[in-house]
Coordinates of C-alpha atoms and ligand atoms in Angstrom, one line a residue:
M1 CA -21.0 21.3 -29.6
A2 CA -24.1 21.1 -31.8
N3 CA -24.8 17.7 -33.4
S4 CA -22.0 15.9 -31.6
R5 CA -22.5 12.2 -31.1
V6 CA -20.4 11.1 -28.2
L7 CA -19.1 7.7 -27.4
Y8 CA -18.2 7.7 -23.7
W9 CA -15.8 4.8 -23.0
F10 CA -16.0 3.7 -19.3
R11 CA -12.8 1.9 -18.1
T12 CA -11.1 2.9 -14.9
D13 CA -14.0 5.2 -13.9
L14 CA -17.1 3.3 -13.1
R15 CA -18.8 6.3 -11.5
L16 CA -20.7 9.5 -12.2
H17 CA -19.2 11.7 -9.5
D18 CA -15.7 13.2 -9.7
S19 CA -15.2 12.3 -13.3
P20 CA -13.5 15.0 -15.3
A21 CA -13.8 12.9 -18.5
L22 CA -17.6 12.5 -18.1
A23 CA -17.9 16.2 -17.4
A24 CA -15.9 16.9 -20.6
A25 CA -18.2 14.6 -22.6
L26 CA -21.3 16.5 -21.3
D27 CA -19.6 19.9 -22.0
L28 CA -19.9 18.9 -25.6
K29 CA -23.7 19.2 -25.2
P30 CA -24.1 16.0 -27.2
E31 CA -27.1 15.3 -29.4
C32 CA -26.6 11.7 -28.2
L33 CA -24.4 10.0 -25.7
Y34 CA -23.4 6.3 -25.8
C35 CA -22.1 4.9 -22.5
V36 CA -20.0 2.0 -23.4
W37 CA -17.8 -0.7 -21.7
T38 CA -15.8 -2.9 -24.0
W39 CA -15.0 -6.3 -22.8
D40 CA -11.3 -6.1 -23.4
P41 CA -9.7 -9.6 -24.0
H42 CA -6.6 -8.3 -22.2
Y43 CA -8.7 -8.2 -19.0
V44 CA -10.7 -11.3 -19.6
Y45 CA -7.9 -13.5 -20.9
R46 CA -4.5 -12.2 -20.2
A47 CA -4.7 -10.7 -16.8
R48 CA -5.1 -13.1 -13.8
V49 CA -8.6 -12.2 -12.6
G50 CA -10.2 -14.5 -10.0
P51 CA -14.0 -14.7 -9.4
N52 CA -13.9 -12.2 -6.5
R53 CA -12.5 -9.4 -8.6
F54 CA -14.7 -10.3 -11.5
Q55 CA -17.8 -10.1 -9.3
F56 CA -16.7 -6.7 -8.0
L57 CA -16.4 -5.5 -11.5
L58 CA -19.8 -6.8 -12.4
D59 CA -21.3 -5.1 -9.3
C60 CA -19.7 -1.8 -10.4
Q61 CA -21.1 -2.2 -13.9
N62 CA -24.6 -3.0 -12.7
D63 CA -24.6 -0.2 -10.2
L64 CA -23.3 2.3 -12.8
S65 CA -25.9 1.1 -15.4
A66 CA -28.7 1.7 -12.9
S67 CA -27.4 5.2 -12.0
L68 CA -27.3 6.1 -15.7
T69 CA -30.9 4.9 -16.1
K70 CA -32.0 7.0 -13.1
L71 CA -30.7 10.1 -14.9
N72 CA -32.3 9.2 -18.1
P73 CA -34.6 6.1 -18.5
K74 CA -33.2 5.6 -22.0
Q75 CA -29.7 5.3 -20.7
K76 CA -27.7 2.3 -19.5
L77 CA -24.2 0.9 -19.6
L78 CA -23.8 -0.7 -23.0
L79 CA -21.6 -3.7 -22.5
L80 CA -19.9 -4.8 -25.7
R81 CA -17.9 -8.0 -25.8
E82 CA -15.1 -7.3 -28.2
A83 CA -11.7 -5.7 -28.1
P84 CA -11.9 -1.9 -28.5
Q85 CA -9.2 -2.0 -31.2
T86 CA -11.4 -4.0 -33.5
L87 CA -14.8 -2.9 -32.3
F88 CA -14.5 0.9 -32.3
P89 CA -13.9 1.4 -36.0
K90 CA -17.2 -0.4 -36.7
L91 CA -19.1 1.4 -34.0
F92 CA -17.8 4.8 -35.1
K93 CA -19.3 4.1 -38.5
A94 CA -22.5 2.3 -37.4
W95 CA -23.4 4.8 -34.7
R96 CA -22.1 7.9 -36.6
I97 CA -19.8 8.9 -33.7
S98 CA -18.2 12.4 -33.7
H99 CA -16.3 12.2 -30.4
L100 CA -14.7 9.5 -28.3
V101 CA -14.2 10.5 -24.7
F102 CA -12.4 8.6 -21.9
E103 CA -10.4 8.9 -18.7
K104 CA -6.6 8.8 -19.1
D105 CA -4.9 5.5 -18.2
T106 CA -1.1 5.4 -17.8
D107 CA -0.8 1.6 -17.3
A108 CA 1.7 0.1 -19.8
Y109 CA -0.8 -2.0 -21.7
A110 CA -3.5 0.8 -21.6
K111 CA -1.1 3.2 -23.2
D112 CA -0.5 0.9 -26.1
R113 CA -4.2 0.2 -26.5
D114 CA -5.2 3.8 -26.3
E115 CA -2.6 4.9 -28.9
T116 CA -4.0 2.3 -31.3
V117 CA -7.6 3.4 -30.6
T118 CA -6.6 7.1 -31.0
R119 CA -5.1 6.4 -34.4
L120 CA -8.1 4.5 -35.5
A121 CA -10.4 7.3 -34.3
R122 CA -8.4 9.9 -36.2
E123 CA -8.6 7.7 -39.3
A124 CA -12.3 7.6 -38.9
G125 CA -12.5 11.4 -38.4
V126 CA -13.5 11.0 -34.7
E127 CA -12.3 13.6 -32.3
I128 CA -10.7 12.3 -29.1
V129 CA -11.1 13.9 -25.7
V130 CA -9.1 12.5 -22.8
R131 CA -9.1 13.7 -19.1
M132 CA -7.1 12.7 -16.1
G133 CA -9.1 11.5 -13.1
R134 CA -7.6 8.3 -11.9
T135 CA -4.9 9.7 -9.6
L136 CA -4.4 12.9 -7.6
Y137 CA -1.7 14.0 -10.1
D138 CA -1.3 13.0 -13.8
P139 CA 1.5 10.4 -13.6
D140 CA 3.0 11.8 -16.8
E141 CA 3.1 15.2 -15.2
L142 CA 4.9 13.7 -12.2
V143 CA 7.4 12.1 -14.5
K144 CA 8.0 15.5 -16.2
K145 CA 8.5 17.3 -13.0
C146 CA 10.9 14.6 -11.8
K147 CA 12.9 15.0 -15.0
G148 CA 12.1 11.6 -16.2
K149 CA 13.0 9.8 -13.0
P150 CA 10.6 7.4 -11.4
T151 CA 8.9 8.6 -8.2
M152 CA 10.7 6.5 -5.6
S153 CA 9.4 8.3 -2.5
V154 CA 6.3 10.2 -1.2
T155 CA 8.6 13.2 -0.8
M156 CA 9.3 13.2 -4.6
V157 CA 5.6 13.1 -5.2
Q158 CA 5.0 16.0 -2.8
N159 CA 7.8 18.1 -4.4
A160 CA 6.6 17.4 -7.9
G161 CA 3.0 18.1 -6.8
K162 CA 4.0 21.5 -5.5
Q163 CA 5.2 22.4 -9.0
I164 CA 2.1 20.9 -10.7
G165 CA -0.3 22.9 -8.5
A166 CA -3.2 22.2 -6.2
I167 CA -5.1 19.0 -6.5
P168 CA -8.4 19.9 -8.3
R169 CA -11.7 19.6 -6.4
P170 CA -14.0 16.9 -7.6
T171 CA -16.4 17.6 -10.4
P172 CA -20.1 17.1 -9.3
A173 CA -22.0 14.1 -10.7
P174 CA -24.3 15.1 -13.6
T175 CA -28.0 15.6 -12.8
S176 CA -29.3 14.6 -16.3
L177 CA -28.0 12.9 -19.4
P178 CA -28.9 13.2 -23.1
D179 CA -30.4 10.2 -24.9
P180 CA -28.3 7.6 -26.6
G181 CA -28.9 7.2 -30.3
D182 CA -29.8 4.0 -32.1
T183 CA -27.5 1.1 -31.5
P184 CA -27.4 -1.0 -34.7
L185 CA -25.0 -3.9 -34.5
D186 CA -25.5 -5.3 -38.0
F187 CA -21.8 -5.3 -38.8
E188 CA -19.4 -8.2 -38.9
Q189 CA -18.5 -9.4 -35.4
E190 CA -15.2 -10.6 -34.1
Q191 CA -15.6 -13.7 -32.1
P192 CA -13.4 -13.6 -29.0
A193 CA -10.8 -16.3 -28.9
Q194 CA -11.4 -19.4 -26.8
Q195 CA -10.7 -19.5 -23.1
P196 CA -7.0 -19.3 -22.1
D197 CA -5.4 -21.5 -19.5
I198 CA -4.8 -18.7 -17.1
N199 CA -8.2 -18.6 -15.6
D200 CA -8.9 -22.2 -15.8
I201 CA -8.7 -22.9 -12.1
H202 CA -11.6 -20.4 -11.7
R203 CA -13.7 -21.8 -14.4
N204 CA -16.6 -24.0 -13.8
D205 CA -16.1 -26.7 -16.4
T206 CA -19.8 -27.3 -16.8
E207 CA -20.3 -23.8 -18.0
K208 CA -19.8 -22.5 -21.5
S209 CA -17.2 -19.9 -22.6
Y210 CA -18.0 -16.4 -21.5
S211 CA -19.1 -15.0 -24.8
S212 CA -21.9 -15.7 -27.2
G213 CA -21.7 -12.6 -29.3
I214 CA -20.7 -9.0 -29.3
S215 CA -23.2 -7.9 -26.7
G216 CA -24.1 -11.1 -25.0
P217 CA -27.2 -13.2 -24.9
G218 CA -30.3 -11.4 -26.2
S219 CA -28.2 -8.5 -27.4
D220 CA -29.4 -6.4 -24.4
F221 CA -25.9 -5.1 -23.7
A222 CA -26.3 -6.1 -20.1
P223 CA -23.4 -7.1 -17.8
P224 CA -23.1 -10.9 -17.6
T225 CA -23.2 -13.1 -14.5
L226 CA -20.3 -15.1 -13.2
Q227 CA -22.2 -18.2 -14.1
E228 CA -22.6 -17.0 -17.7
L229 CA -18.9 -16.3 -17.8
G230 CA -18.2 -19.8 -16.8
L231 CA -16.5 -18.7 -13.5
K232 CA -16.9 -20.3 -10.1
P233 CA -19.0 -18.2 -7.6
A234 CA -17.3 -15.4 -5.8
T235 CA -16.7 -15.9 -2.1
T236 CA -15.8 -12.3 -1.1
P237 CA -18.2 -10.4 1.3
H238 CA -17.0 -7.1 -0.3
R239 CA -19.3 -5.7 -2.9
G240 CA -18.7 -3.2 -5.7
G241 CA -20.4 -0.1 -7.0
E242 CA -20.4 3.6 -6.7
T243 CA -23.5 3.7 -4.4
I244 CA -21.7 1.5 -1.9
A245 CA -18.4 3.3 -2.2
L246 CA -20.0 6.7 -1.5
R247 CA -21.9 5.3 1.4
M248 CA -18.6 3.8 2.8
L249 CA -16.9 7.1 2.4
D250 CA -19.7 9.0 4.1
S251 CA -19.5 6.8 7.2
I252 CA -15.7 7.2 7.3
I253 CA -15.9 10.9 7.0
A254 CA -18.6 11.0 9.7
N255 CA -16.0 9.7 12.2
E256 CA -13.9 12.9 12.3
D257 CA -11.4 11.5 14.8
Y258 CA -10.7 8.4 12.8
T259 CA -10.4 10.4 9.5
A260 CA -8.2 13.2 10.9
T261 CA -5.9 11.1 13.1
F262 CA -5.5 8.0 11.0
E263 CA -2.0 6.7 11.1
K264 CA -1.4 3.6 9.0
P265 CA 1.3 1.9 11.2
K266 CA -1.1 2.1 14.1
T267 CA -3.9 0.2 12.4
A268 CA -4.3 -3.5 13.3
P269 CA -3.7 -6.0 10.6
T270 CA -5.5 -8.6 12.7
A271 CA -8.8 -6.5 12.9
F272 CA -11.8 -7.9 11.0
E273 CA -15.4 -7.0 11.0
P274 CA -14.6 -4.1 10.9
Q275 CA -11.2 -4.0 9.5
A276 CA -8.9 -1.2 10.7
T277 CA -8.4 0.7 7.4
T278 CA -11.0 2.1 5.0
L279 CA -11.2 -0.9 2.5
L280 CA -11.8 1.6 -0.3
S281 CA -8.9 0.3 -2.4
P282 CA -11.1 -1.9 -4.7
H283 CA -13.4 1.1 -5.3
L284 CA -10.4 3.2 -6.3
H285 CA -9.2 0.4 -8.5
F286 CA -12.4 0.3 -10.5
G287 CA -13.1 4.0 -10.2
S288 CA -16.4 3.4 -8.3
L289 CA -14.9 6.0 -6.0
G290 CA -13.2 9.1 -7.3
V291 CA -9.7 9.7 -5.8
R292 CA -10.2 13.4 -5.6
E293 CA -13.5 13.0 -3.9
F294 CA -11.8 10.8 -1.3
Y295 CA -8.8 13.2 -0.9
W296 CA -10.9 16.4 -0.5
R297 CA -13.5 14.9 1.8
V298 CA -10.6 13.8 4.1
Q299 CA -8.6 17.0 3.7
D300 CA -11.6 19.2 4.6
V301 CA -11.9 17.2 7.9
V302 CA -8.2 17.4 8.5
S303 CA -8.1 21.2 7.9
A304 CA -11.0 21.8 10.3
Y305 CA -9.5 19.4 12.9
G306 CA -6.4 21.5 13.7
R307 CA -3.0 20.5 15.0
R308 CA -3.8 17.1 16.3
A309 CA -4.5 15.8 12.8
S310 CA -2.0 13.3 11.4
Q311 CA 0.2 14.1 8.4
P312 CA 1.4 12.4 5.3
P313 CA 2.9 9.9 4.7
T314 CA 1.1 8.0 7.6
S315 CA -2.2 9.9 7.4
L316 CA -5.1 9.0 5.1
T317 CA -4.2 11.5 2.4
G318 CA -0.6 10.2 2.7
Q319 CA -1.9 6.7 1.7
L320 CA -3.2 8.3 -1.5
L321 CA 0.2 9.8 -2.2
F322 CA 1.7 6.3 -2.0
R323 CA -0.7 5.3 -4.7
D324 CA 0.4 8.2 -6.8
M325 CA 4.0 7.4 -6.2
Y326 CA 3.6 3.9 -7.7
F327 CA 1.6 5.2 -10.6
G328 CA 4.4 7.8 -11.3
A329 CA 7.1 5.1 -11.1
Q330 CA 5.1 2.9 -13.5
A331 CA 4.6 5.7 -15.9
T332 CA 8.3 6.2 -16.1
L333 CA 9.3 2.6 -16.5
G334 CA 6.5 1.1 -18.5
Y335 CA 6.1 -2.6 -18.9
S336 CA 9.5 -3.3 -17.1
F337 CA 8.1 -1.7 -13.9
A338 CA 6.2 -4.9 -13.1
Q339 CA 9.2 -7.2 -13.3
T340 CA 12.9 -7.2 -12.5
Y341 CA 14.1 -8.1 -16.0
N342 CA 15.2 -4.9 -17.8
N343 CA 14.0 -2.7 -14.8
S344 CA 16.7 -0.1 -14.2
H345 CA 15.4 0.4 -10.6
A346 CA 14.9 -3.1 -9.4
R347 CA 17.8 -4.9 -7.8
F348 CA 18.5 -8.2 -9.3
I349 CA 18.4 -10.9 -6.7
P350 CA 18.9 -14.6 -7.7
W351 CA 16.1 -15.7 -5.4
H352 CA 16.5 -19.4 -5.7
L353 CA 19.2 -21.5 -7.2
P354 CA 18.4 -23.0 -10.6
S355 CA 19.5 -26.6 -10.6
H356 CA 21.9 -26.1 -13.5
I357 CA 24.1 -23.7 -11.5
S358 CA 27.1 -25.6 -10.2
P359 CA 28.0 -25.2 -6.5
D360 CA 31.3 -23.5 -7.4
S361 CA 29.7 -20.7 -9.4
R362 CA 27.8 -19.2 -6.6
L363 CA 29.5 -15.8 -6.1
I364 CA 26.2 -14.1 -6.8
T365 CA 24.0 -16.3 -4.7
G366 CA 26.6 -16.5 -1.9
G367 CA 25.6 -20.2 -1.8
Y368 CA 22.6 -19.3 0.3
A369 CA 19.8 -19.8 -2.0
V370 CA 17.6 -22.9 -1.9
D371 CA 17.2 -25.2 -4.9
S372 CA 14.2 -24.8 -7.2
P373 CA 12.1 -27.8 -6.2
T374 CA 12.3 -26.7 -2.5
A375 CA 11.4 -23.2 -3.5
E376 CA 8.5 -24.4 -5.5
R377 CA 7.2 -26.5 -2.7
W378 CA 7.5 -23.6 -0.2
F379 CA 5.8 -21.3 -2.7
Q380 CA 2.8 -23.7 -3.1
R381 CA 2.4 -24.1 0.6
W382 CA 2.5 -20.3 1.1
K383 CA 0.0 -19.8 -1.7
H384 CA -2.5 -22.3 -0.3
G385 CA -2.1 -21.3 3.4
R386 CA -0.3 -24.5 4.5
T387 CA 3.0 -23.2 5.7
G388 CA 2.5 -24.4 9.2
F389 CA 2.8 -20.8 10.5
P390 CA -0.8 -19.9 11.5
W391 CA -0.4 -16.1 11.0
I392 CA 0.8 -16.5 7.4
D393 CA -1.7 -19.2 6.7
A394 CA -4.6 -17.2 8.1
L395 CA -3.7 -14.2 5.9
M396 CA -3.3 -16.3 2.7
R397 CA -6.7 -18.0 3.4
Q398 CA -8.3 -14.6 4.0
L399 CA -6.8 -13.3 0.8
R400 CA -8.1 -16.2 -1.3
L401 CA -11.5 -16.2 0.3
E402 CA -12.2 -12.5 0.6
G403 CA -9.8 -10.9 -1.9
W404 CA -8.6 -8.3 0.5
I405 CA -6.1 -8.2 3.4
H406 CA -4.7 -5.4 5.5
H407 CA -1.6 -3.6 4.4
L408 CA 0.5 -5.0 7.2
G409 CA -0.8 -8.4 6.5
R410 CA 0.4 -8.0 2.9
H411 CA 3.8 -6.9 4.4
A412 CA 3.9 -10.1 6.5
V413 CA 3.2 -12.6 3.7
A414 CA 5.3 -10.8 1.1
S415 CA 8.3 -10.5 3.4
F416 CA 7.9 -14.2 4.4
L417 CA 7.8 -15.4 0.8
T418 CA 10.8 -13.4 -0.3
R419 CA 13.7 -12.1 1.8
G420 CA 12.2 -13.0 5.2
G421 CA 11.7 -16.8 4.9
C422 CA 11.4 -18.7 1.6
Y423 CA 13.7 -16.6 -0.6
V424 CA 11.3 -17.0 -3.5
D425 CA 11.1 -14.4 -6.3
W426 CA 8.7 -11.5 -5.5
E427 CA 7.2 -11.8 -9.0
R428 CA 5.7 -15.2 -8.1
G429 CA 4.0 -13.7 -5.1
A430 CA 2.8 -10.7 -7.1
E431 CA 1.1 -13.1 -9.6
V432 CA -0.9 -14.6 -6.8
F433 CA -1.9 -11.2 -5.5
E434 CA -2.9 -10.3 -9.1
E435 CA -5.2 -13.2 -9.2
W436 CA -6.8 -13.0 -5.8
L437 CA -6.9 -9.3 -4.8
I438 CA -10.1 -7.4 -5.5
D439 CA -8.1 -4.2 -5.5
H440 CA -5.3 -5.5 -7.7
E441 CA -3.6 -2.5 -9.4
T442 CA -0.6 -3.3 -11.5
A443 CA 1.4 -0.2 -10.3
S444 CA 0.6 -0.6 -6.6
N445 CA 1.0 -4.4 -6.5
A446 CA 4.4 -4.5 -8.3
G447 CA 5.6 -1.5 -6.4
N448 CA 4.7 -2.8 -3.0
W449 CA 6.1 -6.2 -3.7
Q450 CA 9.4 -4.5 -4.7
W451 CA 9.3 -2.6 -1.5
L452 CA 8.7 -5.7 0.6
A453 CA 11.3 -7.7 -1.2
C454 CA 13.8 -4.8 -0.8
V455 CA 14.5 -4.7 -4.5
A456 CA 13.3 -1.1 -4.9
F457 CA 11.8 1.7 -2.8
Y458 CA 13.1 0.2 0.5
S459 CA 16.4 -1.4 1.4
M460 CA 16.3 -2.3 5.1
F461 CA 16.3 -6.0 4.5
Y462 CA 17.5 -6.8 8.0
R463 CA 14.1 -5.8 9.3
V464 CA 12.2 -9.1 9.1
Y465 CA 8.7 -9.8 10.3
S466 CA 8.4 -12.7 12.7
P467 CA 5.3 -14.8 12.0
V468 CA 5.0 -15.2 15.8
A469 CA 6.0 -12.0 17.6
F470 CA 4.5 -9.6 15.0
P471 CA 0.9 -10.8 15.2
Q472 CA 1.1 -11.3 19.0
K473 CA 1.7 -7.5 19.2
W474 CA -1.8 -6.9 17.7
D475 CA -3.8 -10.0 18.7
K476 CA -2.6 -11.8 21.8
E477 CA -5.4 -14.3 21.8
G478 CA -5.2 -15.1 18.1
K479 CA -8.8 -14.2 17.2
F480 CA -7.8 -13.6 13.6
V481 CA -6.1 -17.0 13.3
R482 CA -9.0 -18.7 14.9
R483 CA -11.3 -17.2 12.3
Y484 CA -9.3 -18.1 9.2
V485 CA -7.6 -21.3 10.3
P486 CA -10.6 -22.8 12.1
E487 CA -8.9 -26.1 12.7
L488 CA -6.9 -24.2 15.4
K489 CA -9.9 -22.6 16.9
E490 CA -9.6 -24.4 20.2
Y491 CA -5.9 -24.1 20.7
P492 CA -4.7 -22.5 23.9
V493 CA -3.6 -18.9 23.6
K494 CA 0.0 -19.9 24.5
Y495 CA 0.3 -22.0 21.3
I496 CA -2.0 -20.3 18.8
Y497 CA 0.9 -18.9 16.8
E498 CA 3.2 -21.9 17.4
P499 CA 0.9 -24.9 17.5
W500 CA 3.8 -27.3 16.9
K501 CA 5.0 -26.5 20.4
A502 CA 1.8 -27.7 22.0
P503 CA 2.2 -31.1 23.9
L504 CA 0.3 -33.9 22.2
A505 CA -2.3 -34.0 25.0
D506 CA -3.1 -30.3 24.3
Q507 CA -3.3 -31.0 20.6
R508 CA -5.8 -33.8 21.2
K509 CA -7.8 -31.7 23.5
A510 CA -8.0 -28.9 20.9
G511 CA -9.1 -31.5 18.3
C512 CA -6.2 -30.9 15.9
L513 CA -2.9 -32.6 15.5
V514 CA 0.1 -30.9 14.1
M515 CA 1.5 -33.3 11.4
G516 CA 2.5 -33.6 7.8
E517 CA 2.5 -30.9 5.1
E518 CA -1.1 -30.9 3.9
G519 CA -3.5 -30.6 6.7
G520 CA -6.7 -32.7 6.6
T521 CA -7.8 -35.3 9.1
E522 CA -6.3 -38.2 11.1
G523 CA -9.0 -40.4 12.6
E524 CA -11.2 -38.3 14.8
Y525 CA -8.8 -35.3 14.6
A526 CA -8.3 -32.5 12.2
T527 CA -4.6 -32.0 11.3
Y528 CA -2.6 -28.8 10.7
P529 CA 0.8 -28.9 8.9
R530 CA 4.1 -28.7 10.7
P531 CA 6.1 -25.5 10.0
M532 CA 7.9 -25.9 6.7
F533 CA 11.2 -24.7 8.1
D534 CA 12.8 -23.3 11.2
F535 CA 12.0 -19.6 10.9
A536 CA 15.0 -18.3 12.9
E537 CA 17.4 -20.4 10.8
R538 CA 15.8 -19.2 7.5
R539 CA 16.0 -15.6 8.7
E540 CA 19.7 -15.9 9.1
V541 CA 20.2 -17.5 5.7
C542 CA 18.1 -14.9 4.0
L543 CA 20.0 -12.0 5.7
K544 CA 23.3 -13.4 4.5
A545 CA 22.0 -14.0 1.0
M546 CA 20.5 -10.4 0.8
K547 CA 23.8 -8.9 2.1
N548 CA 25.6 -10.8 -0.6
A549 CA 23.2 -9.8 -3.4
Y550 CA 23.4 -6.1 -2.3
K551 CA 27.2 -6.4 -2.3
V552 CA 27.3 -7.8 -5.9
G553 CA 24.8 -4.9 -6.7
L554 CA 23.3 -5.9 -10.0
Y555 CA 20.1 -4.2 -11.3
G556 CA 17.5 -5.7 -13.7
N557 CA 18.8 -3.8 -16.7
D558 CA 22.4 -4.9 -16.2
P559 CA 23.7 -6.6 -19.4
R560 CA 24.7 -9.7 -17.3
V561 CA 21.2 -10.0 -16.2
L562 CA 19.7 -9.5 -19.6
D563 CA 22.0 -12.1 -21.3
G564 CA 22.0 -14.6 -18.4
S565 CA 25.7 -14.4 -17.8
W566 CA 25.1 -13.5 -14.2
R567 CA 25.1 -17.2 -13.7
K568 CA 28.8 -17.4 -14.4
L569 CA 29.7 -14.8 -11.7
Ligands
FAD1 P1 -6.2 2.6 3.4 O1 -5.2 2.4 4.4 O2 -7.6 3.0 3.9 O3 -5.7 3.6 2.4 C1 -6.5 4.4 1.5 C2 -6.1 4.2 0.1 O4 -4.8 4.6 -0.1 C3 -6.2 2.7 -0.3 O5 -7.5 2.4 -0.7 C4 -5.2 2.7 -1.5 O6 -5.8 3.1 -2.7 C5 -4.2 3.7 -1.1 N1 -3.0 3.1 -0.5 C6 -2.8 2.8 0.8 N2 -1.6 2.3 1.0 C7 -1.1 2.1 -0.2 C8 0.2 1.6 -0.7 N3 1.1 1.1 0.1 N4 0.4 1.6 -2.0 C9 -0.5 2.1 -2.9 N5 -1.7 2.6 -2.5 C10 -2.0 2.6 -1.2 N6 -3.0 -1.6 -3.1 C11 -3.8 -1.6 -4.1 O7 -4.6 -0.8 -4.3 N7 -3.7 -2.6 -5.1 C12 -2.7 -3.6 -5.0 O8 -2.7 -4.4 -5.9 C13 -1.9 -3.6 -3.9 N8 -1.0 -4.6 -3.8 C14 -0.2 -4.6 -2.7 C15 0.8 -5.6 -2.5 C16 1.6 -5.7 -1.4 C17 2.7 -6.7 -1.3 C18 1.5 -4.7 -0.4 C19 2.4 -4.7 0.8 C20 0.6 -3.7 -0.5 C21 -0.3 -3.6 -1.7 N9 -1.2 -2.6 -1.8 C22 -2.0 -2.6 -2.9 C23 -1.2 -1.4 -0.9 C24 -2.1 -1.5 0.3 O9 -1.9 -2.7 1.0 C25 -3.6 -1.4 -0.1 O10 -3.8 -0.3 -0.9 C26 -4.4 -1.2 1.2 O11 -4.2 -2.2 2.1 C27 -5.9 -1.2 0.8 O12 -6.7 -1.1 2.0 P2 -7.5 0.2 2.3 O13 -8.3 0.7 1.2 O14 -8.2 -0.1 3.6 O15 -6.3 1.2 2.6

């Protein structure tokens, strides 16, 4: 369209390839194109974002900015540090914008934000162009085809998908870009609020707050550094950016056997360097990899491979359908999807016994739940990798250090925290994942936690992961534990998953004594905590409690849950 001045708003799509929204922006044949990222306070302040995910985001922004510059030396990613809801009306005017273009986002907060921005754009006479590109199917379309019901299985997604039509092939990356226009910023700036508490543990107290103005120091619109944001340095070895993502995808696709015969349950959660699955999840989260690019590159290998190729749901394309399933469910349920309260599809389970509940009003808990202080203590030990079960501790330490763990590792720690050990609320665990995962995706995180806690999607609560027998199946020698719990490095194979059973002489010989709750040192020895409970005993208690909760059969939107009267049951 002649004379169009387009503001392209990058959010969940930090890439040039496979971007229907960017293609739509360029179809407008703009006279000028502004490529903008707004530093949404919701992300900076309200969400729990640890330094590892922040670093991944900054990597993606820097890589994207460099790619934009390669296509046109005048282009780069313009990073603006203000909420879009207050920033855009000023930009529309100052930069004389005619069109605002972005990729559709069906997350609950994003929907609210985008509705506001759309209204503001209309008021300013700016045309809005929105395109879906984040998932294989538009989650809103899945909802429609499922008649408003949440997608609770991959089969539901497949059936709805058949009605929607073929998954589109990816759009190619642009080969050139128009110039941006002038970028005056001489309007009144909103100063972002001060730091919230939520990220305090990540903040480096000696550093200043993250912002010093709308576009950062020097007004060069550049992505900041973690140091400038006042965050502790990242510890993850996994780096972000479209360039890396496409390279990773290339090397996966080059291995046709791996790509075509991938079966998730057969991949080892104990594998590291290299891990057993693709590790493309953080790239899908930030959109540094297009999901349709991923899907079609894999599908083309599968189609050529013939009958020995694996099939959904366990195949690689099946994994992407799980992702769509959780996005579809979230699009139906909105904010309540990420919690039990008011969630019509999440079973209500009184995970631990609040101290004000008297022992004779325990119909609903069956009398099996632990008291709150114990639950809190177990939760903290789980979070910090000090449960005394080396398999669980190794996974939690890998998660904190690197920001990614294998899917079955996530199964193990989530089941252990909830219905297979501690009987602590899944929402507490989901919060830790939100903070530490580099691939944290609200829909996938909440949905998978519900699955593992057996509150939705899955109900076989009697299938519990043993923290000893399960890892032994994959890694008899305990290489994974030795890597992430280095104090146990010298333990004999026989005791690597149950160090508390090692005779004292063996403990001394291995240089690590099993004692206390904290770990640390004792004289010349390192120490590793005793297990925080007898797992076999806890498994029985949890099974009885889950059976009872299923029998009572409350859901998150039951009036007795909403008004708290479940406590009197
Ligand atoms: P691959 O096995 O290579 O799969 C390819 C892609 O398919 C992944 O990159 C991912 O985008 C998608 N995928 C695979 N399995 C799932 C699944 N079960 N649910 C949704 N998408 C899937 N995944 C996230 O992307 N973000 C999360 O916040 C998240 N939280 C989780 C929490 C728990 C408790 C559990 C059990 C799983 C969670 N997952 C989450 C799903 C899954 O564990 C990761 O997507 C996967 O391990 C990422 O590794 P990968 O890229 O090597 O996966």
